[in-house]
């Protein structure tokens, strides 16, 4: 929204306070100010000064032979370098969730061929200042989010001192104007933190899957290699201490033992439960869905997915019940 009293010196249209180009006539405001100032000081400017027709306010068309090309314009090379830098910034700020301003194609062409490129140079410098301000603000938000992620890693004894130092370096570098270096440091920190989080999340997931497997074994009446609650406490302690290698080794060992016991005992459970469903069906109880779920649980287990298989069998037992004989057997084992 245009600020009150702010108008284009050339065409008189209202303009935003921070605009570099007039939204109506597309003239650089610095150039328009310069022309108006020259016109006021000289009273009746010569045609050679502003390139105007005598008695009219329209500028002379530039002769084709006098059009300044990129090679002749001293600002063209600098413009190319600055625009390339803005493009590089844009490619690397997508993950920060921001957009940076652009110089329109027509304005870029006008800047390259302008007789007086300095006003356009100021436009480009202004775009760079706006882009830098947005990037620094995004870095400050990224700093807050990343330090929260590092705090979670540190709660599991994951060293993150280097990443904290690099975050401070990136923010300082961005504020000082070296955006390319700041973005390079940002990408490195973000990648390393993501790798550490992935390793931690994988270890957490493996721990929870093992504990769930041990609990399901207990519910189904198959004695686990170790008490689930005890295993959870020990494994959680290793995870909190950052002993990921030892944790994964212990998880693999307990899982192998659990699968071995299931291979020896689960077929009998499945057979008994199948007989239970057949007996119910002879009494007129519909058990087709339960039989399908029993078959799926057995299939998951024997195809190398013991966690999924036991989860199905446990859900089936909890919703449909357990055979009376099986209940007595489980209770007897629990009392020993």
Coordinates of C-alpha atoms in Angstrom, one line a residue:
X1 CA 0.0 0.0 0.0
X2 CA 1.5 3.4 -1.0
X3 CA 2.5 5.7 1.8
X4 CA 0.6 9.0 2.0
X5 CA 2.5 11.7 0.0
X6 CA 4.9 9.3 -1.8
X7 CA 4.5 9.7 -5.6
X8 CA 6.6 9.0 -8.7
X9 CA 8.5 12.2 -9.6
X10 CA 8.0 11.3 -13.3
X11 CA 4.4 10.3 -13.7
X12 CA 2.9 11.3 -10.4
X13 CA 1.5 7.8 -9.6
X14 CA 1.5 6.8 -5.9
X15 CA 4.3 4.4 -5.0
X16 CA 5.2 2.2 -2.0
X17 CA 7.8 3.7 0.3
X18 CA 10.4 0.9 -0.3
X19 CA 9.8 0.6 -4.0
X20 CA 12.7 0.9 -6.5
X21 CA 10.5 1.0 -9.6
X22 CA 7.4 3.0 -10.3
X23 CA 4.5 0.5 -10.6
X24 CA 2.8 2.6 -13.3
X25 CA 5.6 3.9 -15.6
X26 CA 8.3 1.3 -14.5
X27 CA 10.9 4.0 -14.2
X28 CA 13.6 3.6 -11.5
X29 CA 12.7 6.1 -8.8
X30 CA 16.3 7.2 -8.3
X31 CA 16.6 8.0 -12.0
X32 CA 13.2 9.8 -12.0
X33 CA 14.3 11.9 -9.0
X34 CA 17.5 12.8 -10.7
X35 CA 15.7 13.9 -13.9
X36 CA 13.2 16.0 -11.9
X37 CA 16.1 17.6 -10.0
X38 CA 18.0 18.5 -13.1
X39 CA 14.8 19.9 -14.7
X40 CA 14.2 22.1 -11.6
X41 CA 17.7 23.5 -11.5
X42 CA 18.0 24.4 -15.2
X43 CA 14.5 25.7 -15.7
X44 CA 14.3 24.7 -19.4
X45 CA 16.6 21.7 -19.9
X46 CA 18.2 21.3 -23.3
X47 CA 17.1 18.4 -25.5
X48 CA 20.6 16.9 -25.1
X49 CA 20.1 16.7 -21.3
X50 CA 16.9 14.8 -21.1
X51 CA 16.4 13.7 -24.7
X52 CA 13.0 15.4 -25.0
X53 CA 11.2 16.8 -28.0
X54 CA 10.9 20.6 -28.0
X55 CA 7.5 21.5 -26.6
X56 CA 6.6 18.0 -25.5
X57 CA 7.1 15.8 -22.5
X58 CA 7.9 12.6 -24.4
X59 CA 11.5 11.5 -24.7
X60 CA 13.2 11.1 -28.1
X61 CA 13.4 7.5 -29.2
X62 CA 17.0 6.3 -29.0
X63 CA 18.8 5.9 -32.3
X64 CA 19.4 2.2 -33.0
X65 CA 23.1 2.9 -33.7
X66 CA 23.6 4.6 -30.3
X67 CA 22.0 1.8 -28.2
X68 CA 24.5 0.7 -25.5
X69 CA 25.1 -3.0 -25.6
X70 CA 26.3 -5.2 -22.8
X71 CA 29.9 -5.0 -24.0
X72 CA 29.9 -1.2 -24.0
X73 CA 28.0 -0.7 -20.8
X74 CA 30.4 -0.8 -17.8
X75 CA 27.5 -1.9 -15.5
X76 CA 26.6 -4.9 -17.7
X77 CA 29.3 -7.2 -16.3
X78 CA 28.6 -6.1 -12.7
X79 CA 24.9 -6.6 -13.3
X80 CA 25.4 -10.1 -14.6
X81 CA 27.5 -11.0 -11.6
X82 CA 25.0 -9.6 -9.1
X83 CA 22.0 -11.3 -10.8
X84 CA 23.9 -14.6 -10.8
X85 CA 24.5 -14.3 -7.1
X86 CA 20.8 -13.7 -6.5
X87 CA 20.0 -16.8 -8.5
X88 CA 22.5 -18.8 -6.4
X89 CA 20.9 -17.5 -3.2
X90 CA 17.5 -18.4 -4.5
X91 CA 18.5 -22.0 -5.3
X92 CA 19.7 -22.6 -1.7
X93 CA 17.0 -20.9 0.3
X94 CA 14.1 -23.1 -0.7
X95 CA 14.6 -25.3 2.4
X96 CA 14.5 -22.2 4.6
X97 CA 10.9 -21.5 3.3
X98 CA 11.5 -18.0 1.9
X99 CA 11.4 -16.3 -1.4
X100 CA 13.7 -13.5 -2.5
X101 CA 12.8 -10.7 -4.9
X102 CA 13.7 -10.7 -8.6
X103 CA 14.5 -8.1 -11.1
X104 CA 11.9 -8.5 -13.9
X105 CA 13.2 -9.5 -17.3
X106 CA 12.2 -6.2 -18.9
X107 CA 14.0 -4.3 -16.1
X108 CA 17.1 -6.5 -16.5
X109 CA 17.2 -5.7 -20.2
X110 CA 16.7 -2.0 -19.5
X111 CA 19.5 -2.0 -17.0
X112 CA 21.9 -3.7 -19.5
X113 CA 21.2 -1.1 -22.2
X114 CA 20.6 2.0 -20.1
X115 CA 22.5 5.2 -21.0
X116 CA 22.8 5.9 -17.4
X117 CA 23.1 2.6 -15.5
X118 CA 23.7 4.0 -12.0
X119 CA 20.0 4.2 -11.0
X120 CA 19.6 0.6 -12.1
X121 CA 22.7 -0.4 -10.1
X122 CA 21.0 1.1 -7.0
X123 CA 17.8 -0.9 -7.8
X124 CA 19.9 -4.2 -7.9
X125 CA 21.7 -3.2 -4.7
X126 CA 18.3 -2.6 -3.1
X127 CA 17.1 -6.0 -4.1
X128 CA 20.2 -7.6 -2.6
X129 CA 19.6 -5.7 0.7
X130 CA 16.0 -7.0 0.8
X131 CA 17.1 -10.6 0.0
X132 CA 19.9 -10.5 2.6
X133 CA 17.4 -9.2 5.3
X134 CA 15.0 -12.0 4.5
X135 CA 17.7 -14.6 4.6
X136 CA 19.1 -13.4 7.9
X137 CA 15.6 -13.5 9.4
X138 CA 15.1 -17.1 8.1
X139 CA 18.5 -18.0 9.6
X140 CA 17.4 -16.7 13.0
X141 CA 14.3 -18.9 12.8
X142 CA 16.4 -21.9 11.7
X143 CA 18.7 -21.3 14.6
X144 CA 15.8 -21.6 17.1
X145 CA 14.5 -24.8 15.4
X146 CA 17.9 -26.5 15.1
X147 CA 18.9 -25.8 18.7
X148 CA 15.7 -27.5 19.8
X149 CA 16.6 -30.5 17.6
X150 CA 20.1 -30.5 19.1
X151 CA 18.7 -30.4 22.7
X152 CA 16.8 -33.6 21.9
X153 CA 20.0 -35.3 20.6
X154 CA 21.9 -34.1 23.6
X155 CA 19.3 -35.7 25.9
X156 CA 20.5 -39.0 24.4
X157 CA 24.2 -38.1 24.9
X158 CA 24.7 -37.3 21.2
X159 CA 27.6 -34.7 21.0
X160 CA 26.5 -31.6 19.1
X161 CA 29.0 -28.9 20.2
X162 CA 30.4 -28.6 16.7
X163 CA 26.9 -28.1 15.2
X164 CA 26.2 -25.4 17.8
X165 CA 29.4 -23.5 16.9
X166 CA 28.6 -23.8 13.2
X167 CA 25.1 -22.4 13.7
X168 CA 26.6 -19.3 15.3
X169 CA 29.1 -19.0 12.5
X170 CA 26.4 -19.3 9.8
X171 CA 24.3 -16.6 11.4
X172 CA 27.3 -14.2 11.9
X173 CA 28.4 -14.8 8.3
X174 CA 24.9 -14.1 6.9
X175 CA 24.7 -10.8 8.9
X176 CA 28.1 -9.8 7.6
X177 CA 26.9 -10.2 4.0
X178 CA 28.6 -13.4 2.9
X179 CA 25.4 -15.2 2.1
X180 CA 27.0 -18.0 0.0
X181 CA 29.3 -19.1 2.8
X182 CA 26.4 -18.9 5.3
X183 CA 24.2 -21.1 3.1
X184 CA 27.0 -23.6 2.7
X185 CA 27.4 -23.9 6.5
X186 CA 23.6 -24.1 6.9
X187 CA 23.4 -27.1 4.4
X188 CA 26.2 -28.9 6.2
X189 CA 24.7 -28.5 9.7
X190 CA 21.3 -29.5 8.5
X191 CA 22.6 -32.6 6.8
X192 CA 24.7 -33.7 9.9
X193 CA 21.8 -33.1 12.3
X194 CA 19.4 -35.0 10.1
X195 CA 21.8 -38.0 10.0
X196 CA 22.2 -38.0 13.8
X197 CA 18.4 -37.8 14.2
X198 CA 17.9 -40.7 11.8
X199 CA 20.3 -42.9 13.7
X200 CA 18.6 -42.1 17.0
X201 CA 15.1 -42.6 15.6
X202 CA 16.2 -46.0 14.1
X203 CA 17.6 -47.1 17.4
X204 CA 14.4 -46.0 19.2
X205 CA 12.2 -47.8 16.7
X206 CA 14.2 -51.0 17.0
X207 CA 14.0 -50.8 20.8
X208 CA 10.2 -50.3 20.7
X209 CA 9.7 -53.1 18.2
X210 CA 11.7 -55.6 20.3
X211 CA 9.8 -54.7 23.6
X212 CA 6.5 -55.0 21.7
X213 CA 7.5 -58.4 20.5
X214 CA 8.5 -59.6 24.0
X215 CA 5.2 -58.3 25.4
X216 CA 3.2 -60.1 22.6
X217 CA 5.0 -63.3 23.3
X218 CA 3.9 -63.1 27.0
X219 CA 0.3 -62.5 26.0
X220 CA 0.3 -65.5 23.7
X221 CA 1.7 -67.7 26.4
X222 CA 5.2 -68.0 24.9
X223 CA 7.9 -67.3 27.4
X224 CA 10.2 -64.5 26.2
X225 CA 14.0 -64.7 26.6
X226 CA 13.9 -61.8 29.0
X227 CA 11.2 -59.9 30.9
X228 CA 9.8 -57.1 28.7
X229 CA 9.8 -54.5 31.4
X230 CA 13.3 -55.3 32.5
X231 CA 14.5 -55.3 28.8
X232 CA 12.9 -51.9 28.2
X233 CA 14.7 -50.4 31.2
X234 CA 18.1 -51.7 30.2
X235 CA 17.8 -50.8 26.6
X236 CA 16.5 -47.4 27.4
X237 CA 19.5 -46.8 29.6
X238 CA 21.8 -47.6 26.8
X239 CA 19.9 -45.4 24.4
X240 CA 20.0 -42.5 26.9
X241 CA 23.7 -43.0 27.4
X242 CA 24.4 -42.8 23.7
X243 CA 25.6 -46.4 23.5
X244 CA 24.0 -47.0 20.1
X245 CA 26.4 -49.7 19.0
X246 CA 26.0 -51.7 22.2
X247 CA 22.2 -51.1 22.1
X248 CA 21.9 -52.5 18.6
X249 CA 23.9 -55.5 19.4
X250 CA 21.8 -56.3 22.5
X251 CA 18.6 -55.8 20.4
X252 CA 19.8 -58.3 17.7
X253 CA 20.7 -60.9 20.3
X254 CA 17.4 -60.7 22.2
X255 CA 15.4 -60.7 18.9
X256 CA 17.3 -63.9 17.7
X257 CA 16.5 -65.6 20.9
X258 CA 12.8 -64.5 20.8
X259 CA 12.4 -65.7 17.2
X260 CA 14.0 -69.0 18.0
X261 CA 11.5 -69.6 20.9
X262 CA 8.6 -68.6 18.7
X263 CA 9.6 -71.0 15.9
X264 CA 9.5 -73.8 18.5
X265 CA 6.2 -72.8 20.2
X266 CA 4.1 -70.7 17.8
X267 CA 3.0 -73.6 15.5
X268 CA 1.4 -75.3 18.5
X269 CA -0.4 -72.1 19.5
X270 CA -1.7 -71.6 15.9
X271 CA -2.9 -75.2 15.8
X272 CA -4.7 -74.9 19.1
X273 CA -6.3 -71.7 18.1
X274 CA -7.4 -73.1 14.8
X275 CA -9.1 -76.1 16.6
X276 CA -10.8 -73.6 18.9
X277 CA -12.3 -71.7 15.9
X278 CA -13.4 -75.0 14.3
X279 CA -15.1 -76.0 17.6
X280 CA -16.9 -72.7 17.8
X281 CA -18.1 -73.0 14.2
X282 CA -19.6 -76.4 15.0
X283 CA -21.8 -74.6 17.5
X284 CA -23.0 -72.2 14.9
X285 CA -20.6 -69.3 15.6
X286 CA -19.3 -67.6 12.5
X287 CA -15.5 -67.6 12.6
X288 CA -14.5 -67.1 9.0
X289 CA -13.0 -63.6 9.7
X290 CA -11.1 -64.9 12.7
X291 CA -9.7 -67.9 10.7
X292 CA -8.5 -65.5 8.0
X293 CA -6.7 -63.3 10.6
X294 CA -5.1 -66.4 12.2
X295 CA -3.8 -67.4 8.8
X296 CA -2.5 -64.0 8.1
X297 CA -0.7 -63.8 11.4
X298 CA 0.9 -67.2 10.8
X299 CA 1.9 -66.2 7.3
X300 CA 3.6 -62.9 8.5
X301 CA 5.6 -64.8 11.1
X302 CA 6.9 -67.6 8.8
X303 CA 7.7 -65.0 6.1
X304 CA 10.2 -63.3 8.3
X305 CA 7.9 -60.6 9.9
X306 CA 7.6 -61.8 13.4
X307 CA 6.5 -58.5 14.9
X308 CA 3.7 -58.1 12.4
X309 CA 2.6 -61.7 12.8
X310 CA 2.4 -61.6 16.6
X311 CA 0.6 -58.3 16.5
X312 CA -2.2 -59.9 14.5
X313 CA -2.4 -62.9 16.7
X314 CA -2.5 -60.8 19.9
X315 CA -5.2 -58.6 18.4
X316 CA -7.2 -61.7 17.4
X317 CA -6.9 -63.2 20.9
X318 CA -7.9 -59.9 22.6
X319 CA -11.0 -59.5 20.4
X320 CA -12.1 -63.1 20.1
X321 CA -10.8 -64.7 23.3
X322 CA -8.6 -67.6 24.1
X323 CA -9.4 -71.3 24.4
X324 CA -10.2 -72.5 27.9
X325 CA -7.5 -75.1 27.9
X326 CA -5.0 -72.5 26.7
X327 CA -6.0 -70.2 29.5
X328 CA -5.3 -72.9 32.1
X329 CA -1.9 -73.7 30.5
X330 CA -0.8 -70.1 30.5
X331 CA -1.9 -69.6 34.1
X332 CA 0.0 -72.7 35.2
X333 CA 3.2 -71.4 33.5
X334 CA 2.8 -68.0 35.1
X335 CA 2.5 -69.6 38.6
X336 CA 5.8 -71.6 38.2

